[in-house]
Coordinates of C-alpha atoms in Angstrom, one line a residue:
X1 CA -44.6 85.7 2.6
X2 CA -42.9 87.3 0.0
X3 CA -44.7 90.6 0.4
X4 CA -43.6 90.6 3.6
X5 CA -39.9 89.7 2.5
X6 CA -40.3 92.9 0.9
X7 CA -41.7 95.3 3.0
X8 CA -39.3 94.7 5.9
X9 CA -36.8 97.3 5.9
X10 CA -33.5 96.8 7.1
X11 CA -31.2 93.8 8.9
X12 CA -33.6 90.4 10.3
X13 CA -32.3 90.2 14.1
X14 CA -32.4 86.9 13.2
X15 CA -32.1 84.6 9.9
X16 CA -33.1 80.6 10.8
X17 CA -31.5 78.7 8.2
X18 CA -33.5 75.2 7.7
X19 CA -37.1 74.5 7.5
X20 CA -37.6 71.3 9.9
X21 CA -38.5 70.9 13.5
X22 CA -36.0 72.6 14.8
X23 CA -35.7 75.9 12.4
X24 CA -39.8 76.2 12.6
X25 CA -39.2 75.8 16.8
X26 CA -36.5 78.6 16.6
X27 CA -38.7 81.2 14.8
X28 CA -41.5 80.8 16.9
X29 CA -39.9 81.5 20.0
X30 CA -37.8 84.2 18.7
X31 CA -40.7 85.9 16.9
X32 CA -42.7 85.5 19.7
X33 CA -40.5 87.5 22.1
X34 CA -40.2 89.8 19.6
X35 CA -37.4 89.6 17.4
X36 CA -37.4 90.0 13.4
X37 CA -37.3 86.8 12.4
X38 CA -36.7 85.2 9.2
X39 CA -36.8 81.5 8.2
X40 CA -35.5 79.9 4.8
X41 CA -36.0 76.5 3.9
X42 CA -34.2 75.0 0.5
X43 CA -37.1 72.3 -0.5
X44 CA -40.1 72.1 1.3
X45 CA -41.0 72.4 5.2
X46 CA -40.0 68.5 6.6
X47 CA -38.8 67.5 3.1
X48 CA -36.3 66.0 5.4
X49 CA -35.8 64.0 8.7
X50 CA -38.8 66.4 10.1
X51 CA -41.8 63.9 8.0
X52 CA -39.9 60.7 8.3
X53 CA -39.9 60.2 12.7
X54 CA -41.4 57.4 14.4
X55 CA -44.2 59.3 15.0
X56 CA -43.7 59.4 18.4
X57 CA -44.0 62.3 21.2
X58 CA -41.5 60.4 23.8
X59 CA -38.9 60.7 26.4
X60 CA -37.0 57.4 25.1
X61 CA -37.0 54.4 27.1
X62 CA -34.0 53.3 25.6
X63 CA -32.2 56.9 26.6
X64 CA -32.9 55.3 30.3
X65 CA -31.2 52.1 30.0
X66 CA -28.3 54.0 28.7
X67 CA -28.4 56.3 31.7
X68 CA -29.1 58.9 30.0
X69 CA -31.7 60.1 32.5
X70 CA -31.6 64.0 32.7
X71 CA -32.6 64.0 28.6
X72 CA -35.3 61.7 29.2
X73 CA -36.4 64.1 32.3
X74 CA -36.0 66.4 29.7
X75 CA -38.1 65.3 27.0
X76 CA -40.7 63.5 29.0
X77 CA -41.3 67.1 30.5
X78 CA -41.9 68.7 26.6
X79 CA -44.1 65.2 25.7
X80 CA -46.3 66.5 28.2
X81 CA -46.1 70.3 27.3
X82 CA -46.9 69.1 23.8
X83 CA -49.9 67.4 24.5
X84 CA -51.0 70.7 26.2
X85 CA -49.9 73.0 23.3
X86 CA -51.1 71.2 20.6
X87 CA -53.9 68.1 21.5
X88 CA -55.5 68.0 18.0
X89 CA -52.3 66.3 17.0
X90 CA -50.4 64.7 20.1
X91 CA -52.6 61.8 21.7
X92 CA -51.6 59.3 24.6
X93 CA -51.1 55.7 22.9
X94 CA -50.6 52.1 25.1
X95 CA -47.2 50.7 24.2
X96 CA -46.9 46.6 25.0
X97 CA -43.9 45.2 26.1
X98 CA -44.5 41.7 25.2
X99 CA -42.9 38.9 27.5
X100 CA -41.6 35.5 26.5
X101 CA -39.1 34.9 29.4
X102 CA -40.2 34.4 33.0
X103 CA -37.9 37.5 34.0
X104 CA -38.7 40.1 30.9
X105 CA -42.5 41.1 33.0
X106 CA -40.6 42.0 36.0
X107 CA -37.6 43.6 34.6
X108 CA -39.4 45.8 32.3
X109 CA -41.9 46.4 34.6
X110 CA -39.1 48.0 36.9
X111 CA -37.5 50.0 34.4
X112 CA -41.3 51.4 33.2
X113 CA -42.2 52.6 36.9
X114 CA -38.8 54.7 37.3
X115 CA -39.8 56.4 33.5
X116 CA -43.3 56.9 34.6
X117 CA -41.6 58.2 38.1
X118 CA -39.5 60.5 36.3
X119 CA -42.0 62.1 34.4
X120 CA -43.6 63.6 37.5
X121 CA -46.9 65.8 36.8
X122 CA -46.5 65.1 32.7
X123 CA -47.0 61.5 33.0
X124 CA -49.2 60.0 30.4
X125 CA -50.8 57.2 32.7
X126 CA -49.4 54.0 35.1
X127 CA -47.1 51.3 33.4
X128 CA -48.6 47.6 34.6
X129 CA -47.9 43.8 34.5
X130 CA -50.2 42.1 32.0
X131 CA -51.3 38.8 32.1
X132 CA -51.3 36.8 29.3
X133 CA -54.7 37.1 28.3
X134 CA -54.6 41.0 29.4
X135 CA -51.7 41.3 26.7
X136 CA -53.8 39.5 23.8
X137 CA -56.3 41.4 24.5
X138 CA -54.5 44.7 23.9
X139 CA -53.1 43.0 21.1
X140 CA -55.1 40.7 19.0
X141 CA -52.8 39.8 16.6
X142 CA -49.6 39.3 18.7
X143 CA -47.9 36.0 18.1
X144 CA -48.7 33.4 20.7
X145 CA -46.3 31.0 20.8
X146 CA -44.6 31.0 24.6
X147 CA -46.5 34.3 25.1
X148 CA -46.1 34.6 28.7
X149 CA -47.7 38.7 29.5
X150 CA -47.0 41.8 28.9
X151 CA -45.9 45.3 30.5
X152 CA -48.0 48.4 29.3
X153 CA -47.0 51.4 29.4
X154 CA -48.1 55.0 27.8
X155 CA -46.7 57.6 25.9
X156 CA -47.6 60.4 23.3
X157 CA -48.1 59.5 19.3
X158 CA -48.5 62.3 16.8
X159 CA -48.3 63.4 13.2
X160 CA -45.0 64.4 12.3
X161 CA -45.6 66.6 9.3
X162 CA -48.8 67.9 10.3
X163 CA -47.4 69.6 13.4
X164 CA -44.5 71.5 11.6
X165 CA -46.8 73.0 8.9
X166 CA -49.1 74.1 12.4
X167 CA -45.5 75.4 13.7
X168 CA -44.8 77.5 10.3
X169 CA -48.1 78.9 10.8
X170 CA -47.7 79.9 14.6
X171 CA -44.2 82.0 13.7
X172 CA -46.0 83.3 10.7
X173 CA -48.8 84.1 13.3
X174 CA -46.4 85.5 15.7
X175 CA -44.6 88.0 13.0
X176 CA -41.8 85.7 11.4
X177 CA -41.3 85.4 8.1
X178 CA -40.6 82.0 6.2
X179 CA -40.0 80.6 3.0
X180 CA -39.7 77.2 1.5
X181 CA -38.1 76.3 -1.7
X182 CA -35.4 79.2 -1.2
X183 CA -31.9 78.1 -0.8
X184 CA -29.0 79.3 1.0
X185 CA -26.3 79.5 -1.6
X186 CA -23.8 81.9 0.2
X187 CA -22.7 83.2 3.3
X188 CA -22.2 87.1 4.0
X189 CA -19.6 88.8 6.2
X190 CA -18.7 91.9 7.7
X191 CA -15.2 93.5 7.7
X192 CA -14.1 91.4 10.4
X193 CA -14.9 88.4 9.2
X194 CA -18.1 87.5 11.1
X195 CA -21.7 86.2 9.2
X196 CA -24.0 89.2 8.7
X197 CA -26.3 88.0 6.2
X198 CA -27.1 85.4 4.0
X199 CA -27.2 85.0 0.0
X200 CA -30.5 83.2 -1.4
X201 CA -32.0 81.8 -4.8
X202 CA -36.1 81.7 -5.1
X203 CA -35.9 78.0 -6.2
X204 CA -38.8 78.3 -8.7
X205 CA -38.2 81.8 -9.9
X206 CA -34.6 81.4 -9.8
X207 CA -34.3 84.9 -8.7
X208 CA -31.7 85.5 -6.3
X209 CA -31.6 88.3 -2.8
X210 CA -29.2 88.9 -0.6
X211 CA -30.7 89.2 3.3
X212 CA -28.7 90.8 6.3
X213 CA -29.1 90.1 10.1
X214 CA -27.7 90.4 13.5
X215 CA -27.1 86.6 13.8
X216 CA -27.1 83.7 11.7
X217 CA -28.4 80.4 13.1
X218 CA -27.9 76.9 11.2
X219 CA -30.5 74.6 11.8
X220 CA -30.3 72.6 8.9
X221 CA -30.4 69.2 10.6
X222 CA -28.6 66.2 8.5
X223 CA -27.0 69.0 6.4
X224 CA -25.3 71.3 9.4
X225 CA -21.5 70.7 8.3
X226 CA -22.8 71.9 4.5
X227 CA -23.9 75.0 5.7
X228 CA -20.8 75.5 8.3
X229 CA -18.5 74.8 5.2
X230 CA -20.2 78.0 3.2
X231 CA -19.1 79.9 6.6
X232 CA -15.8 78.4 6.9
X233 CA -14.3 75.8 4.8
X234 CA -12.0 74.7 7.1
X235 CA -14.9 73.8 10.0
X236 CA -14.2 70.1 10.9
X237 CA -17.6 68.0 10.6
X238 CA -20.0 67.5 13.8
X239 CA -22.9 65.3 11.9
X240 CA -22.2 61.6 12.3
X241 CA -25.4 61.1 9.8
X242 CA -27.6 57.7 10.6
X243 CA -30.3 56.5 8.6
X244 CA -33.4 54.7 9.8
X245 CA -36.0 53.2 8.1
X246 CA -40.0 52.2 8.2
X247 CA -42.1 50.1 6.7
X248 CA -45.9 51.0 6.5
X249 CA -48.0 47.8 6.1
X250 CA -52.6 47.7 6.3
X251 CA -54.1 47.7 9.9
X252 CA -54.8 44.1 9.7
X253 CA -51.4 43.3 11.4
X254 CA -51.9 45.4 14.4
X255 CA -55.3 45.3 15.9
X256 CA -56.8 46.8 18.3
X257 CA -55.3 50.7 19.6
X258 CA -52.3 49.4 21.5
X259 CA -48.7 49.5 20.0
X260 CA -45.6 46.7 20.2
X261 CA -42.4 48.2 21.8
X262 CA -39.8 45.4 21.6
X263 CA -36.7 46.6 23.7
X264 CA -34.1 44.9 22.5
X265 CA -33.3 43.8 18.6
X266 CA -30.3 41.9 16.9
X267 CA -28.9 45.3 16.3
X268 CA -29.0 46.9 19.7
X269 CA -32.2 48.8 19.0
X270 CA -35.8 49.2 19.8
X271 CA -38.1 48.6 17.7
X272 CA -42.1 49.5 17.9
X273 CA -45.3 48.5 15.3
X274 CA -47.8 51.3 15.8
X275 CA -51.3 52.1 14.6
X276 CA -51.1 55.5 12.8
X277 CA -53.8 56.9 10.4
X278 CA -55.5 53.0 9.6
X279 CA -52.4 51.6 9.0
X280 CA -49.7 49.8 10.9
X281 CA -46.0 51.5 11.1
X282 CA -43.0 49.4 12.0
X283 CA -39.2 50.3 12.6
X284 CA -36.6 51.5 12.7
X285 CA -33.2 50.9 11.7
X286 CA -29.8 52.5 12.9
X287 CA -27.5 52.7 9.7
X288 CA -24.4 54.7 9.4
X289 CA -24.2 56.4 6.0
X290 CA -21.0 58.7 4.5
X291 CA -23.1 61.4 3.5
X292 CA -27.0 62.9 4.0
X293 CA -29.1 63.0 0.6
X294 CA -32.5 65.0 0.5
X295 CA -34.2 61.8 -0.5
X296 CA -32.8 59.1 1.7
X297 CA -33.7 55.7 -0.1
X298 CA -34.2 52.5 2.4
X299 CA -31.6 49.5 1.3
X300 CA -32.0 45.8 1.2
X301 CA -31.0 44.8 4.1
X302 CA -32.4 47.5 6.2
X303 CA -36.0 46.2 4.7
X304 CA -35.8 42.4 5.3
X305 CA -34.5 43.2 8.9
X306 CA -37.5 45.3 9.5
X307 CA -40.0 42.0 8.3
X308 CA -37.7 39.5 10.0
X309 CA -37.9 41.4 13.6
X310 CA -41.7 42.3 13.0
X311 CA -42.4 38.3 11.9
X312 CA -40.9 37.5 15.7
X313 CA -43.6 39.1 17.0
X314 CA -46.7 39.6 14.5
X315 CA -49.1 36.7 14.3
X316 CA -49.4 37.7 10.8
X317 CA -46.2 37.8 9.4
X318 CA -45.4 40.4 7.0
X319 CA -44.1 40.0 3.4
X320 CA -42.5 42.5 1.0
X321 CA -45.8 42.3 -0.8
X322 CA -47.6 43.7 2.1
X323 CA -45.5 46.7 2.5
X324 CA -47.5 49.7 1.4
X325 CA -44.5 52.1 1.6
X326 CA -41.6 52.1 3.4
X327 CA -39.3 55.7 4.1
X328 CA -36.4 56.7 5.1
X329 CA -34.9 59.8 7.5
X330 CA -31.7 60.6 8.4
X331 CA -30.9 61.8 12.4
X332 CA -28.3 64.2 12.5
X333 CA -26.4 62.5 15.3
X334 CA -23.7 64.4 16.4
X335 CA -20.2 62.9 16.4
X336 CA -18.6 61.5 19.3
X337 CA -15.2 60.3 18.7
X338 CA -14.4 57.8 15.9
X339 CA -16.8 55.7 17.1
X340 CA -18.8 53.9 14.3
X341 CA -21.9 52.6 16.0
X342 CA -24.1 55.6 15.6
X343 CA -27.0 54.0 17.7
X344 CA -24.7 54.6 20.6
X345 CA -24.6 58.3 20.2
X346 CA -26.8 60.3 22.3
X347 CA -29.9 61.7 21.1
X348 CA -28.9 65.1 22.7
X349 CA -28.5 68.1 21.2
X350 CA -25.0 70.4 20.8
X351 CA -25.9 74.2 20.4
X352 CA -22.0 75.3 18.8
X353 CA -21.3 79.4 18.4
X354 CA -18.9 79.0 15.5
X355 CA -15.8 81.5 15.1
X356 CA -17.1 83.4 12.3
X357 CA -20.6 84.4 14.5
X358 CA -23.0 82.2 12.9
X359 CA -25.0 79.4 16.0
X360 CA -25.0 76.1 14.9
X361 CA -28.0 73.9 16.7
X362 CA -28.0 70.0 15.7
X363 CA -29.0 66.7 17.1
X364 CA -31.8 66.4 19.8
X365 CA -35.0 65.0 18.7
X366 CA -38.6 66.2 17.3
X367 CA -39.8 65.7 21.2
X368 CA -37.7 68.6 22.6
X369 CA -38.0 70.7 19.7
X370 CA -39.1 73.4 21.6
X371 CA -36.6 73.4 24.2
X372 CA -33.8 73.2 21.5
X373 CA -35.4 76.3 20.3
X374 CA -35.6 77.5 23.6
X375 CA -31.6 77.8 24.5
X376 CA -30.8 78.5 20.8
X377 CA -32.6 82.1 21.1
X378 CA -31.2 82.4 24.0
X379 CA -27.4 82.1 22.6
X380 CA -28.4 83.9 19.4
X381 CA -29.6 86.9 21.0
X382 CA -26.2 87.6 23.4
X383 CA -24.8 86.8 19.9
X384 CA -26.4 89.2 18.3
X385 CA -26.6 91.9 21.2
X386 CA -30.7 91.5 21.2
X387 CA -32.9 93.0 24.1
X388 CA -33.0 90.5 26.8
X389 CA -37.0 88.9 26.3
X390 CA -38.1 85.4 28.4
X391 CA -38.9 82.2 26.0
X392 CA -43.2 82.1 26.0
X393 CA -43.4 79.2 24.4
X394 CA -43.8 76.3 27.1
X395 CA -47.7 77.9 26.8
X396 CA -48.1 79.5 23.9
X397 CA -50.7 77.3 21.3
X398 CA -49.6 75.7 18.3
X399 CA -51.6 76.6 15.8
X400 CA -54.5 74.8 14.7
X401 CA -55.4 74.1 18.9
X402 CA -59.3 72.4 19.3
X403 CA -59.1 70.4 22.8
X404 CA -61.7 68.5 21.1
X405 CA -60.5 67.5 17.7
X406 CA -62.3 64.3 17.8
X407 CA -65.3 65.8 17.1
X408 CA -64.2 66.6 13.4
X409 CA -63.7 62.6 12.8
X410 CA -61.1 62.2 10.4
X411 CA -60.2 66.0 9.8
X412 CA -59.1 66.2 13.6
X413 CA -55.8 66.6 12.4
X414 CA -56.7 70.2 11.0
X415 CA -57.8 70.8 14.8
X416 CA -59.7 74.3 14.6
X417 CA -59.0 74.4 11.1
X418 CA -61.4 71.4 10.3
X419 CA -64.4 73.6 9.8
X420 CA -62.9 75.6 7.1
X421 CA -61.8 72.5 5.3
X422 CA -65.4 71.2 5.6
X423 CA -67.0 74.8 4.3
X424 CA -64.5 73.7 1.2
X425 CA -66.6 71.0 0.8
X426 CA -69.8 72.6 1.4
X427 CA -69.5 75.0 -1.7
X428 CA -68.0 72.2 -4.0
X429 CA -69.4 68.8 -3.5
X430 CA -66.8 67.7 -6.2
X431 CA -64.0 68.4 -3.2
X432 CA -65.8 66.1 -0.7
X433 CA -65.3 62.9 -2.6
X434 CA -61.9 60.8 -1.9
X435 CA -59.1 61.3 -4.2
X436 CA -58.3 57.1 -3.7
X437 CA -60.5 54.2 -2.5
X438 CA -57.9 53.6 -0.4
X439 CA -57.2 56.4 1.5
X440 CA -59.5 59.4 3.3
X441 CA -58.0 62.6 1.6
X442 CA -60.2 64.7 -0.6
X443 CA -60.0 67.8 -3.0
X444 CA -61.0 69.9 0.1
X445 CA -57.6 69.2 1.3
X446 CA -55.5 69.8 -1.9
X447 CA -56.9 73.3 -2.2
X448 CA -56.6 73.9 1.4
X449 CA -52.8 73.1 1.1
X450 CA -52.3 75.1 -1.4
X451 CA -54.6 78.0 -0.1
X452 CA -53.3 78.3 3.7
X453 CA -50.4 75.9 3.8
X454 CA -47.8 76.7 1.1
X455 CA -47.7 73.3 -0.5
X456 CA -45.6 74.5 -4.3
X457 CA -46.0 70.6 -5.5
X458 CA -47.7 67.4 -5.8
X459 CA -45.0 65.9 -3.5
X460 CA -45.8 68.6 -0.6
X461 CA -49.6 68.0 -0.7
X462 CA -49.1 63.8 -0.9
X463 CA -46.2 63.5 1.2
X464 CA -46.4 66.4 4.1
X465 CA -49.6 68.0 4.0
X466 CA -51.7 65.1 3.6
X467 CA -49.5 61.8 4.3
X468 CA -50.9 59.6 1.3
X469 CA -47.0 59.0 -0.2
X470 CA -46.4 57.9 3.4
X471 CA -49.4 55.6 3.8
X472 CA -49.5 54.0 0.8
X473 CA -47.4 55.2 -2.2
X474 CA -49.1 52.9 -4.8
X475 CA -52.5 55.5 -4.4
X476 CA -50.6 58.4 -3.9
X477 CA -49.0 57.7 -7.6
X478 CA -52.5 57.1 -8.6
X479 CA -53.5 60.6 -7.0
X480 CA -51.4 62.5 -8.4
X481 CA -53.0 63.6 -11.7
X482 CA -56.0 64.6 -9.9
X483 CA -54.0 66.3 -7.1
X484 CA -52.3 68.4 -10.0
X485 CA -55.0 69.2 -11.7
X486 CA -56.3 71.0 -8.7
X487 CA -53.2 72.6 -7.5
X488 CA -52.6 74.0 -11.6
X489 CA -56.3 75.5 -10.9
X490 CA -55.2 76.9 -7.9
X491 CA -51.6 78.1 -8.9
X492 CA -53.0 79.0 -12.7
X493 CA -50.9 76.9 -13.9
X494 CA -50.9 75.2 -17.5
X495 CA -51.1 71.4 -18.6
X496 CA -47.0 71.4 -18.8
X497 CA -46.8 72.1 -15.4
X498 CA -49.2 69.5 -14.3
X499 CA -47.1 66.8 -16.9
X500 CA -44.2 67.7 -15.4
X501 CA -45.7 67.5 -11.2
X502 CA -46.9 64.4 -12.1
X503 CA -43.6 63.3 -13.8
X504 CA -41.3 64.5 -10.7
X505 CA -43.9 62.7 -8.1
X506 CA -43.8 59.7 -9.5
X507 CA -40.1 59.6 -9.9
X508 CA -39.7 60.5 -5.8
X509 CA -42.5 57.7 -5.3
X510 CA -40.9 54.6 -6.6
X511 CA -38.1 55.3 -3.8
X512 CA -41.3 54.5 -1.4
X513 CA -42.0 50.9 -3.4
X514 CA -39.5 48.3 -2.1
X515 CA -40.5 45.5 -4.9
X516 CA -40.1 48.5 -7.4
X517 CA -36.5 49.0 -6.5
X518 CA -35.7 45.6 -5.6
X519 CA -36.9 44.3 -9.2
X520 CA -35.0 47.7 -10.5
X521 CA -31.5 46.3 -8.7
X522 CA -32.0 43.0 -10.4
X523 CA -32.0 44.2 -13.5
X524 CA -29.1 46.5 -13.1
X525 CA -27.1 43.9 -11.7
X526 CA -28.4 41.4 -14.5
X527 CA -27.5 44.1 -16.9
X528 CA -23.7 44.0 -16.0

């Protein structure tokens, strides 16, 4: 990528400022129309909000019961142009309303029609009252007392972080240019006072390089107003940031291949337990924090809300011992108001042309990701006086496309990658074996991240590329000697390096261990 940094001659028609969802959507639609595109990330691709989603591909039932009915139109229209674009990681999932009041079957049940209704020729399958038995037998391990049925309904699942690094390598594949762990320090203007460029340090070289273009565009998710400030320090803020939380506990809680969507919690939100890579994901929450940090850290009472709602409805209830890792993302929910209840802002997104030039895209959701991207070309070009060229991407392949995956058992993820990763193994049987008892990743996978994928760290191969940190943090921690090891044979890099990967992971892991910090906090607080 660098190379290419440096053979391109002249202003970018466009520079994408953030490496998440959104940023990775905007260079693959304006590289593949054509434009010059050029995409810089200041940590690693999904470091942020981007690896820490539900996991779902969705059009938001909850959007519905808030009226909100042209953005779940909206999304439930791109769920289906995802599963199209890339099935090796989007797959239809069953979703369980569980019923304990006479009227909750029927209720639900109405609501689930009018979403399946609305989702026209991209629906995932028919919503349908459940019996009681019907429901246990979706869901084993429901709790039973007063049980009365069930609604199912279906909607898209996916791998969060696994489809961005597919989207980084489709604009890569379609001409752009992109580059994690190189920061945005400074803003460049013309004469007149309008953003032309961009000033950037190399975060590991610490060499710096300035970068012109024709338009600017800000997609920089939770930090947007940080960004805005380096183009105007006046600019009032639009982020109202909200924090959400998950906790990842074994399969054993959720049997069977059906998930829990409970539509209504103490706090006004809905909360789902889904089955995701052998393990059993539960959440979220809707917390309103002052300011957005590029490790969000889940609190207290964000974690025993998450076990007390899951214990209402798991017949195995879950105890802070159980929790494998739990994680935290921030949405950048844009403001509304003063209003302080950020789970009451809409999900949809504000595309802002700011008075010194530069497009500002926020909000929205990882679902319509690539309709976001979409209208913000659109604006950035008429910004930036571009040739006039139609979006492609409503059916252009993400990379990584197999319409068979499955076949590659649990490399499917890799899609049409998978064989390559296997021919790893092939010509090093060392690379086949599991790096953890408990968890499938191997060496193949390490040196395939660091080979084709751009992991820098320990942290991008155990959190993003591979999602062992995610999983179960406790392994990942025990990984990550031999996961450095590889990558310094890889990167020909020396034993300080590896000390010092190791060092760093385990620092950002212990945020994933809730009894860690919670026996950390007692001691502070004995300590005063």
């Amino acid at each position: 990528m660098y190379r290419r940094l440096h053979a391109h001659a002249g202003e970018w028609d466009m520079i994408v400022v953030g490496g998440g969802a959104t940023g990775a959507g905007v260079a693959i639609d304006g590289a593949s129309r054509g434009y010059d595109v050029l995409l810089l990330e200041q940590n690693d691709f999904g470091k942020g909000t981007s690896s820490r989603s539900t996991k779902l591909v969705h059009g938001g039932v909850r959007y519905l019961e808030q009226g909100n009915v042209l953005l779940v139109m909206e999304a439930l229209k791109e769920r289906g142009l995802l599963l199209q674009n890339a099935p090796h990681l989007v797959r239809n999932l069953g979703f369980v309303v569980p019923s304990y009041d006479w009227w909750e079957a029927p209720f639900y049940g109405a609501g689930l029609k009018l979403y399946n209704l609305l989702a026209g020729k991209y629906g995932f399958g028919a919503s349908q009252i459940l019996s009681r038995d019907e429901t246990l037998e979706r869901l084993p391990t429901l709790n039973t007392s007063g049980l009365r049925g069930g609604v199912v309904y279906f909607d898209g699942q996916f791998d969060d972080a696994r489809l961005l690094i597919n989207l980084v390598a489709t604009a890569s594949e379609q001409g752009a240019v992109l580059l994690n762990y190189a920061q945005v320090t400074g803003i460049g203007k013309d004469r007149d006072g309008f953003v032309n460029g961009v000033k950037v340090r190399d975060m590991e070289s610490g060499q710096e390089f300035e970068a012109a273009a024709k338009v600017v565009i800000n997609a920089t998710g939770p930090f947007t107003d940080d960004l805005r400030r380096k183009a105007d320090p006046s600019a009032q803020p639009m982020i109202a940031p909200s924090q959400g939380i998950h906790l990842v506990l074994d399969g054993s809680f959720l049997a069977g291949d059906s998930a829990i969507m409970v539509p209504h919690t103490s706090d006004g939100r809905v909360m789902f337990a889904i089955p995701w890579h052998g393990h059993t994901l539960v959440g979220t929450t809707d917390t309103p924090i002052l300011e957005p940090a590029l490790e969000p850290v889940a609190q207290e009472q964000e974690i025993d809300f998450v076990l007390q709602t899951a214990s209402l409805y798991l017949a195995k209830k879950p105890e802070r011992s159980d929790v494998t890792s739990v994680f935290a993302g921030i949405r950048p929910l844009v403001r509304a108001g003063d209003s302080a209840n950020t789970a009451a802002l809409s999900r949809s997104h504000t595309i802002r042309i700011e008075d010194s030039g530069m497009v500002t895209i926020c909000g929205g959701k990882w679902t319509t990701y690539r309709r976001m991207a979409e209208e913000c070309v659109n604006h950035a070009a008429t910004v930036g006086r571009l040739a006039e060229c139609p979006s492609v991407t409503d059916h252009l392949n993400i990379h990584g496309f197999h319409s068979s995956a499955g076949r590659f058992g649990r490399l499917a993820a890799y899609g049409s990658d998978a064989p390559a990763v296997q021919r790893l193994m092939e010509a090093d049987a060392s690379l086949s074996d599991p790096l953890h008892s408990a968890l499938p990743y191997s060496g193949a996978e390490v040196v395939w991240a660091v080979r084709e994928e751009m992991a820098r760290t320990v942290e991008d191969v155990l959190a993003r590329r591979t999602r062992a940190l995610f999983l179960n943090a406790r392994a990942a921690i025990e990984m990550a000697p031999r996961v450095a090891a590889l990558m310094a044979r890889e990167l020909g890099r020396g034993a300080a390096w590896e000390a010092a990967q190791v060092q760093a992971f385990h620092q950002t892991a212990r945020g994933f261990l809730p009894g860690v910090r919670q026996a950390n906090e007692r001691i502070g607080q004995g300590t005063a």
